[in-house]
Short mmCIF file of C-alpha atoms in Angstrom, two decimals:
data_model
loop_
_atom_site.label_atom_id
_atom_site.label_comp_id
_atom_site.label_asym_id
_atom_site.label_seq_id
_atom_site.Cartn_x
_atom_site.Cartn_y
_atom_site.Cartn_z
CA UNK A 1 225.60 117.40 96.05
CA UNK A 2 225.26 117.81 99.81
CA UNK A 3 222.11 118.61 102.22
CA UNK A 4 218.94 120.40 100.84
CA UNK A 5 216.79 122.39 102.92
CA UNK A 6 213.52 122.50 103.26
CA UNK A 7 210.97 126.13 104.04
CA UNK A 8 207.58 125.41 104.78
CA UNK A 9 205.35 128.08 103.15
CA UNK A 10 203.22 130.24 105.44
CA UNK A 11 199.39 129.57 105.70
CA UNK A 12 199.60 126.42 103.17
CA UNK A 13 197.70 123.87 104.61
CA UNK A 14 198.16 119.76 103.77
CA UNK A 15 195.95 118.01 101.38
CA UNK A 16 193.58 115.67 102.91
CA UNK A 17 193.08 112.49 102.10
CA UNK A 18 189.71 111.83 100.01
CA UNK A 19 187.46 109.20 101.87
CA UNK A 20 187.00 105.94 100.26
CA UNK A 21 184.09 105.37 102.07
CA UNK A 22 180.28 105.46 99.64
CA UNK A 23 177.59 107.95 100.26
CA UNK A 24 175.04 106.58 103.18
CA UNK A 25 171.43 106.15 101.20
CA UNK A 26 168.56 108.32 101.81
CA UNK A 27 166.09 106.48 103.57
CA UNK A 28 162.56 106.17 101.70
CA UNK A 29 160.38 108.89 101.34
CA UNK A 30 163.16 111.81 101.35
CA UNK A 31 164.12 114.11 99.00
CA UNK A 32 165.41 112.26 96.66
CA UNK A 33 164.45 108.65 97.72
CA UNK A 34 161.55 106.60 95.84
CA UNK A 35 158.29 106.69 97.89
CA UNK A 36 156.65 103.12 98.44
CA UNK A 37 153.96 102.21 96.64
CA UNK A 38 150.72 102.23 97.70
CA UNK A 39 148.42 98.84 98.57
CA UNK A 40 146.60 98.02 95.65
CA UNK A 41 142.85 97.87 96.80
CA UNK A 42 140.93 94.39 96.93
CA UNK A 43 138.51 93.91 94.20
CA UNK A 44 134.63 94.33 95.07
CA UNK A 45 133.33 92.29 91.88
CA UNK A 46 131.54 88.88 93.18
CA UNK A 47 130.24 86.38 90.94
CA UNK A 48 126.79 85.13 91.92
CA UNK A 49 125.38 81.93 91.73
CA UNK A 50 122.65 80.93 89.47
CA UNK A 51 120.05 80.64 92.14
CA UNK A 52 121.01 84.25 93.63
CA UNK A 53 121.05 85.63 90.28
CA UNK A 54 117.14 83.85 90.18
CA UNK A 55 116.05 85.35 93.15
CA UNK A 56 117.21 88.74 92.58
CA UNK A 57 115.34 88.62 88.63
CA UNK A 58 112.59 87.14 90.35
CA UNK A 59 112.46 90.08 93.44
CA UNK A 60 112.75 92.52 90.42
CA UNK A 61 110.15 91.41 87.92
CA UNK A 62 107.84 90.82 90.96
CA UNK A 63 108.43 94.61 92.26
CA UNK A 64 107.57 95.42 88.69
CA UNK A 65 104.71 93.54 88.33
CA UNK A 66 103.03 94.99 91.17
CA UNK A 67 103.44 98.55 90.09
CA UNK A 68 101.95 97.51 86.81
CA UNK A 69 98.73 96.08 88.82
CA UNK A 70 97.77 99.14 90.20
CA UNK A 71 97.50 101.04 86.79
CA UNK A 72 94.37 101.29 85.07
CA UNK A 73 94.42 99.49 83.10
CA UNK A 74 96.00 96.42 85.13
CA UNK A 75 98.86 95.42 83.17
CA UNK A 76 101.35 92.42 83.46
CA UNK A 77 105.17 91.89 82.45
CA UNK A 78 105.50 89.02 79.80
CA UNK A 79 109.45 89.17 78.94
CA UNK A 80 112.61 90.41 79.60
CA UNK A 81 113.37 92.67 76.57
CA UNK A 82 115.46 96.19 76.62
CA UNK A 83 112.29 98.29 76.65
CA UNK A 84 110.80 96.06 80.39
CA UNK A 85 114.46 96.68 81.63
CA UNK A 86 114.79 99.63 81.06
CA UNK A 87 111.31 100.30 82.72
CA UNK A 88 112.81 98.48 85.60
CA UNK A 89 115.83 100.67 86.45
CA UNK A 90 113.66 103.72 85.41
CA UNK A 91 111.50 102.82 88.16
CA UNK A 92 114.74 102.13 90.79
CA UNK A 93 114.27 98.61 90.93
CA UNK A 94 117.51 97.61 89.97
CA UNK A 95 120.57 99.37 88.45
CA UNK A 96 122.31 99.08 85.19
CA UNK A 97 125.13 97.47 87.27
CA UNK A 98 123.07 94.92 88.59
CA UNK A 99 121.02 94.22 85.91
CA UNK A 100 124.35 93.62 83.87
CA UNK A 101 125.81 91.21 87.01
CA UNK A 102 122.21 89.37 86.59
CA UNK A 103 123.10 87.56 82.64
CA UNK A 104 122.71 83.35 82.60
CA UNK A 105 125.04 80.97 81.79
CA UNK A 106 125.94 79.97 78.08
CA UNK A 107 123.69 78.26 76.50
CA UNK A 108 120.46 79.75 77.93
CA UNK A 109 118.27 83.03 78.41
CA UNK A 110 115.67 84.03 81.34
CA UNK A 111 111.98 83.72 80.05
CA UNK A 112 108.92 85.12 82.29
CA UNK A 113 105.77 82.79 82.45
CA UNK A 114 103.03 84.20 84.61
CA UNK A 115 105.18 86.29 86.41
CA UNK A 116 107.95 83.68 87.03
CA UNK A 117 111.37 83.72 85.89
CA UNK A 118 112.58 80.88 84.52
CA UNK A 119 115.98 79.63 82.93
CA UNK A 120 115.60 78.18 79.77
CA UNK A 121 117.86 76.39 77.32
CA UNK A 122 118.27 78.28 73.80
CA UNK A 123 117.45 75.56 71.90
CA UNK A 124 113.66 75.77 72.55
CA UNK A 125 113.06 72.43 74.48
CA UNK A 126 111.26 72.69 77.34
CA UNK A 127 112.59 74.82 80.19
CA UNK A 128 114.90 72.88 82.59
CA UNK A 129 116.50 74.92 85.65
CA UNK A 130 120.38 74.57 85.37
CA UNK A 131 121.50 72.97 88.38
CA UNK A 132 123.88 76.15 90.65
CA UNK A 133 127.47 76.03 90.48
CA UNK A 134 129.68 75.74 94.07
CA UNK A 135 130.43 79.35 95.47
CA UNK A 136 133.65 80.98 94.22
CA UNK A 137 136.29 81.28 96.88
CA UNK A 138 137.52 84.56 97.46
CA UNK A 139 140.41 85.29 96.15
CA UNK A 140 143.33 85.41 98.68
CA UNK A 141 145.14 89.72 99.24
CA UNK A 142 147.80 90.62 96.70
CA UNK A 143 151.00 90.17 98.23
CA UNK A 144 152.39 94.17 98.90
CA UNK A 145 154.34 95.00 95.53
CA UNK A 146 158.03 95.59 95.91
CA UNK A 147 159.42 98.89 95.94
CA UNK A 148 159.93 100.12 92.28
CA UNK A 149 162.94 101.09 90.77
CA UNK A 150 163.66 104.52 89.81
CA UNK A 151 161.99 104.97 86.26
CA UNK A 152 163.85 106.12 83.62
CA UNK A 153 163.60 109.16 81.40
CA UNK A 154 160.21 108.43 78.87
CA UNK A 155 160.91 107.68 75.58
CA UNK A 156 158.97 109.70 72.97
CA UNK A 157 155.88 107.95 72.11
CA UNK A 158 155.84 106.75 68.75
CA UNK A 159 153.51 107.95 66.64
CA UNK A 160 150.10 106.29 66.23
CA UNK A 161 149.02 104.97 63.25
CA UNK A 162 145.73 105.58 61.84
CA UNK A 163 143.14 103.18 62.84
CA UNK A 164 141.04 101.88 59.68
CA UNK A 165 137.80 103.16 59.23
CA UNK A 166 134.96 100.15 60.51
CA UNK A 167 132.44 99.01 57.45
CA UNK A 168 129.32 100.62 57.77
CA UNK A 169 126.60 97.95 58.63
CA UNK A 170 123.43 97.91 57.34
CA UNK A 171 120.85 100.23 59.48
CA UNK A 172 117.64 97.56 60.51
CA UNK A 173 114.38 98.62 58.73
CA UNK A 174 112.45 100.31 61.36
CA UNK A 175 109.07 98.12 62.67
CA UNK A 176 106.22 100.04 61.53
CA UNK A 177 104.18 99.55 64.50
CA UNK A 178 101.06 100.70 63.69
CA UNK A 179 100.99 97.79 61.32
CA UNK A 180 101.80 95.26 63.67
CA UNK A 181 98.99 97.06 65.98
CA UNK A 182 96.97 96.49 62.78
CA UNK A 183 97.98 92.79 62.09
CA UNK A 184 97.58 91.67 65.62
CA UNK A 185 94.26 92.99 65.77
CA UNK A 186 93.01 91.32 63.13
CA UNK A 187 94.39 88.05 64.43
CA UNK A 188 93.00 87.99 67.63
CA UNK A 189 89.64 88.83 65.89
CA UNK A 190 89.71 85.95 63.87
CA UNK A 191 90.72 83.64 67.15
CA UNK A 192 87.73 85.15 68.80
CA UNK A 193 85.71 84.58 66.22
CA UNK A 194 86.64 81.09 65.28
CA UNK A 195 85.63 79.83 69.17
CA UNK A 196 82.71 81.99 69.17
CA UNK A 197 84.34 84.44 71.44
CA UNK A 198 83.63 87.76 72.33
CA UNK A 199 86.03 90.39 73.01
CA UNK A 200 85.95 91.39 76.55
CA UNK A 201 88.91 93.15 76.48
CA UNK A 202 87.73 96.08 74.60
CA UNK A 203 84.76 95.87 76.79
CA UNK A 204 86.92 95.80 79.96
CA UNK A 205 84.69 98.47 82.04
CA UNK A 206 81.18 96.88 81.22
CA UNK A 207 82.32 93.85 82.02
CA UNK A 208 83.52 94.33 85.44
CA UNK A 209 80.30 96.75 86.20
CA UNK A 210 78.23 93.78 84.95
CA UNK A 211 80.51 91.20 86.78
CA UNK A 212 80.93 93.02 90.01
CA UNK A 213 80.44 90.83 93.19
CA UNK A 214 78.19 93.36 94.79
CA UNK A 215 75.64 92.75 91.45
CA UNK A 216 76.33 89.20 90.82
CA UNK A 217 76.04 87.95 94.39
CA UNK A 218 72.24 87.71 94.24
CA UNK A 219 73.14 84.10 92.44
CA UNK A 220 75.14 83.06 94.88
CA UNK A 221 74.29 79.86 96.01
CA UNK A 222 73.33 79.55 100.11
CA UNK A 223 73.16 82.22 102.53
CA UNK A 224 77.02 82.08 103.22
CA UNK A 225 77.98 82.05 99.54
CA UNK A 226 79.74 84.06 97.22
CA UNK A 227 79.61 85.20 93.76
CA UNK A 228 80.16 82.39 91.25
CA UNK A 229 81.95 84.85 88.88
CA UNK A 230 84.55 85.82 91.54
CA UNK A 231 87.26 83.76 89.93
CA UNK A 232 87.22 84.76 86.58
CA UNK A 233 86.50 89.01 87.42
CA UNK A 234 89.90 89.07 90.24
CA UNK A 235 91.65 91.83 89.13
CA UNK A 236 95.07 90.66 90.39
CA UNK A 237 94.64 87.02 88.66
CA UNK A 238 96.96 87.34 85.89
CA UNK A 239 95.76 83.32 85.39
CA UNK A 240 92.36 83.32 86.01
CA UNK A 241 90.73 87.29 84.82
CA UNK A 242 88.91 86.84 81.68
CA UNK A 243 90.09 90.45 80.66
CA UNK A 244 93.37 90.12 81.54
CA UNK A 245 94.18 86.71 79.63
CA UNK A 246 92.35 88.53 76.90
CA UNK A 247 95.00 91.15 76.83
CA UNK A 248 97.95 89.22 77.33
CA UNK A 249 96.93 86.96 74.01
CA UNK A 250 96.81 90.59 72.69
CA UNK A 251 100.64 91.41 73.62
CA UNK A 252 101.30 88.18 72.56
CA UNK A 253 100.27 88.62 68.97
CA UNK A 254 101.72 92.02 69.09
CA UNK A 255 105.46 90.77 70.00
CA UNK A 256 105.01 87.77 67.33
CA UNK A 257 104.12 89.87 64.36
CA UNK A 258 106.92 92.79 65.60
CA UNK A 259 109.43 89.74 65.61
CA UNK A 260 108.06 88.77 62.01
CA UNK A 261 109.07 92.36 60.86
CA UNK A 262 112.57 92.41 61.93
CA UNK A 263 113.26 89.77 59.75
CA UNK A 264 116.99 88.65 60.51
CA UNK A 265 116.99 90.76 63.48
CA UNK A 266 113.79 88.76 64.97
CA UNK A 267 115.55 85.70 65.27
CA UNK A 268 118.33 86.45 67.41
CA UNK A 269 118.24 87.78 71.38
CA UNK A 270 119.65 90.57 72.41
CA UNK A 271 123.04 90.58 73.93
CA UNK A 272 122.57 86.91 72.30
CA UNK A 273 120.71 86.76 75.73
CA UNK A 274 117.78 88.74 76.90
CA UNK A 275 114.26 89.06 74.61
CA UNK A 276 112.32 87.16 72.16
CA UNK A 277 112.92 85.50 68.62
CA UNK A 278 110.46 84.84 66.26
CA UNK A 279 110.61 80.96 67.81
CA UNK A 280 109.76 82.21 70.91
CA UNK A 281 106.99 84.82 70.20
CA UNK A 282 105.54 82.24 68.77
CA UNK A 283 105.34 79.74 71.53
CA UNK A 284 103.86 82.65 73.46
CA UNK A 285 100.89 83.01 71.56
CA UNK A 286 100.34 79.81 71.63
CA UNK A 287 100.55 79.61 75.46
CA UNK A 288 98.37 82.91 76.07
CA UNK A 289 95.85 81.26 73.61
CA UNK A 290 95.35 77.80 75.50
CA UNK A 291 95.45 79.61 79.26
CA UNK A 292 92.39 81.66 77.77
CA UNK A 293 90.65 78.59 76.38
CA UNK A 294 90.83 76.64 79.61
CA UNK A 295 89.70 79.45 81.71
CA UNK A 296 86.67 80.51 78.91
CA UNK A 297 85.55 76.48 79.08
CA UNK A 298 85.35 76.86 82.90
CA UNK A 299 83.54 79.91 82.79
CA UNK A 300 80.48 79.00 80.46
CA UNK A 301 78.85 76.59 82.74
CA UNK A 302 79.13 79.07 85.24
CA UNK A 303 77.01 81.60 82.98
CA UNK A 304 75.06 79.18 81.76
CA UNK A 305 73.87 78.11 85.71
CA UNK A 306 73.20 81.77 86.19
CA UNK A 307 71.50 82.24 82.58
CA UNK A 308 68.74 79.10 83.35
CA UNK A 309 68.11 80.41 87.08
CA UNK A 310 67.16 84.24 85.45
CA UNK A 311 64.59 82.07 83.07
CA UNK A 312 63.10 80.79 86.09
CA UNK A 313 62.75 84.21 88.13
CA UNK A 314 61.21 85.53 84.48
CA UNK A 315 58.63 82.55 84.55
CA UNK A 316 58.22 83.28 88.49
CA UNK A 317 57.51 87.01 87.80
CA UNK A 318 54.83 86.51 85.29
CA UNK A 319 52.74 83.68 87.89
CA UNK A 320 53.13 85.86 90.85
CA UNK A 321 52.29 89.54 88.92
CA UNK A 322 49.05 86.84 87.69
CA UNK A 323 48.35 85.31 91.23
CA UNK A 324 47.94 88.79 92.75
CA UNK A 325 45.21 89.94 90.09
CA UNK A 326 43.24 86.98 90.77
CA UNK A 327 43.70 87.16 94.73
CA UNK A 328 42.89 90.84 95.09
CA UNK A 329 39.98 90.35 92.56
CA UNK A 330 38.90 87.32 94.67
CA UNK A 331 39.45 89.91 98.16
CA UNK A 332 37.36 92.32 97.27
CA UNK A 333 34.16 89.69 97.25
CA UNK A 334 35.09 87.97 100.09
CA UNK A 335 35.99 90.32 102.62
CA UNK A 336 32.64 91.87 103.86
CA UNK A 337 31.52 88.41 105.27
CA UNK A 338 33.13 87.35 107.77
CA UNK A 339 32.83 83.82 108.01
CA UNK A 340 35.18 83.79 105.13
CA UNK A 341 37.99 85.23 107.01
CA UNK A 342 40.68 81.59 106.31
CA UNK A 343 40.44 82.64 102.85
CA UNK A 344 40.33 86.31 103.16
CA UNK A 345 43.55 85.77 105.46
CA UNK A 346 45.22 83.64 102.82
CA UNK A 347 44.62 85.86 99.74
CA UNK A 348 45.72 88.82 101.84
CA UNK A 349 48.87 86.94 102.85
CA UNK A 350 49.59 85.57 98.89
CA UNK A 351 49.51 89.38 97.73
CA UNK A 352 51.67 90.82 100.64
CA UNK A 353 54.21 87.82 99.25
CA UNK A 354 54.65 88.12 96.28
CA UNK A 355 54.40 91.76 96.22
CA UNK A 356 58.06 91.29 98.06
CA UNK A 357 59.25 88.81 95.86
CA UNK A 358 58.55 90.11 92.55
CA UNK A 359 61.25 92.85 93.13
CA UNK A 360 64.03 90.42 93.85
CA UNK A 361 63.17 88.42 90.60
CA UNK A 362 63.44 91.83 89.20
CA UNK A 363 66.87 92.54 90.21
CA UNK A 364 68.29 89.36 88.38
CA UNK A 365 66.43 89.65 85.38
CA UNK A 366 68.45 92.87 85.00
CA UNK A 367 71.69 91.96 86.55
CA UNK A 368 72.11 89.06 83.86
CA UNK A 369 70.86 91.61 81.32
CA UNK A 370 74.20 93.76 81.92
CA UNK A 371 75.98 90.38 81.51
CA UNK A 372 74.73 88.98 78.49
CA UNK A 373 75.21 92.51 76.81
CA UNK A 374 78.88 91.73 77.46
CA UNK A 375 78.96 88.06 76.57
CA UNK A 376 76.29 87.68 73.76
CA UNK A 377 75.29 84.62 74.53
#
């Protein structure tokens, strides 16, 4: 009991008191912070309308088209099927990405009818265009996403299951297409034949040397005229060339009877979209058959003109080749007297005639020879 003193200790320094105050935060983007995320990028995918999805089928099949003119044969696209698309990106004129931007609305499929492309409803009535939707408005910028929270440690993935195996469908008989070359043949044979036809298009080069406007202009009608079988010979006239119509009636039987052989698969579209069924092969042939019909029935009068105007310049050939034996005959005993010189002037005039007109008679006899070689008829 009493006082108690107190020695400080040497060196010993006082506790000091802790701070209660919290750690400042690291500002974003330091060691130890969470970076900001990054804008998300605005989408580039635009729907098109209807009529710009037209006119960019329409700038494509027409690009096509006139590559396919300039081949020799001249050929001509007739549908939209994988193997003509896949010509068409081969060839640069579109992509895969636009050709896959370019598909119709539900319900119907693009068809091509003398180089046009149309929009047509699947049900097989006749074509109507589908009126084009308003423009999509764009689509207002994504708001910037908030700053994410630190992630935490990854779970272990769990461990997949094993996906079941798919059933195994059916693999498609292959076409055998040198009997549908065979089959089509035959057909358009017997159409020929039936409407007392011949086939031009395996005679393609006769008939345009026989048909050429340089040969057949000599029955043109008037100084100032042209050929009359300028129409039907053009070689860019997918609607009008006799040899061309021919051919597409050919393709036409061709896609039919290739339809016919995929059975089940023939009746559907691909991508439930793009090609041909059997429906619609069919219509084809019937459409290439009546284009060639109506051009043929315009034609024949035409050949038949030029056919009755060669019997006349045979006829004329036979009197003048006559008239000059006579008047040189009739010459000779008239020209040593003079006072016959009228008549010796007019016999002399009749043989220097007809000696220049007999060779242009000539020349059409033999022109519509070439022709009718082609024709038979």
């Amino acid at each position: 009991d009493g006082w108690e003193l107190e020695i400080p200790l040497p060196n010993k320094e006082k506790p000091k008191p802790s701070s209660t105050k919290p750690p400042k935060p690291k500002p974003a983007g330091e060691a130890g912070g969470t970076k900001p995320s990054s804008k998300p990028k605005p989408s580039t995918n635009t729907t098109l309308s209807i009529e710009q999805k037209l006119a960019k089928l329409q700038s494509a099949v027409t690009a096509l088209n006139r590559q396919l003119a300039r081949e020799v044969p001249p050929k001509i696209l007739t549908s939209l099927n994988p193997e003509t698309v896949r010509m068409m990106i081969d060839k640069k004129i579109i992509t895969e990405e636009e050709w896959m931007a370019l598909n119709p609305p539900q319900g119907y499929h693009w068809e091509v009818e003398k180089g046009k492309v149309k929009l047509v409803k699947n049900d097989g009535t006749t074509p109507t265009p589908l009126p084009a939707p308003s423009e999509p408005k764009p689509s207002p910028k994504p708001a910037p996403a908030p700053k994410p929270k630190p992630e935490p440690s990854p779970k272990p993935a769990p461990t997949p299951k094993p996906k079941p195996e798919p059933t195994p469908k059916p693999t498609p008989t292959p076409v055998d297409e040198k009997k549908v070359e065979g089959i089509a043949e035959s057909n358009f044979k017997s159409f020929l034949s039936s409407n007392q036809i011949p086939d031009i298009a395996g005679k393609e080069k006769e008939f345009y040397n026989a048909f050429n406007f340089h040969v057949t202009s000599i029955f043109k009608d008037g100084f100032f005229g042209t050929s009359p079988f300028s129409e039907f010979t053009e070689p860019a006239d997918h609607d009008r060339n006799l040899v061309l119509l021919q051919k597409q009636l050919k393709e036409a039987l061709k896609l039919y009877e290739r339809k016919v052989q995929e059975g089940a698969k023939g009746s559907s579209k691909f991508l439930g979209i793009f090609g041909d069924t059997i429906e619609s092969a069919g219509k084809k042939v019937e459409q290439a058959k009546a284009r060639f019909l109506k051009q043929w029935k315009e034609f024949v009068p035409v050949y038949d003109k030029v056919k009755a105007k060669v019997e006349v310049a045979k006829s004329d050939i036979i009197r003048m080749n006559n008239e000059i034996k006579y008047s040189k005959k009739k010459y000779e005993e008239l020209k040593s007297d003079a006072s016959n010189y009228k008549e010796v002037q007019r016999l002399a005039k009749l043989i220097s005639d007809n000696e220049k007109q007999i060779p242009k008679e000539q020349a059409k006899v033999d022109a519509f020879a070439k022709m009718q070689a082609v024709i038979q008829r």
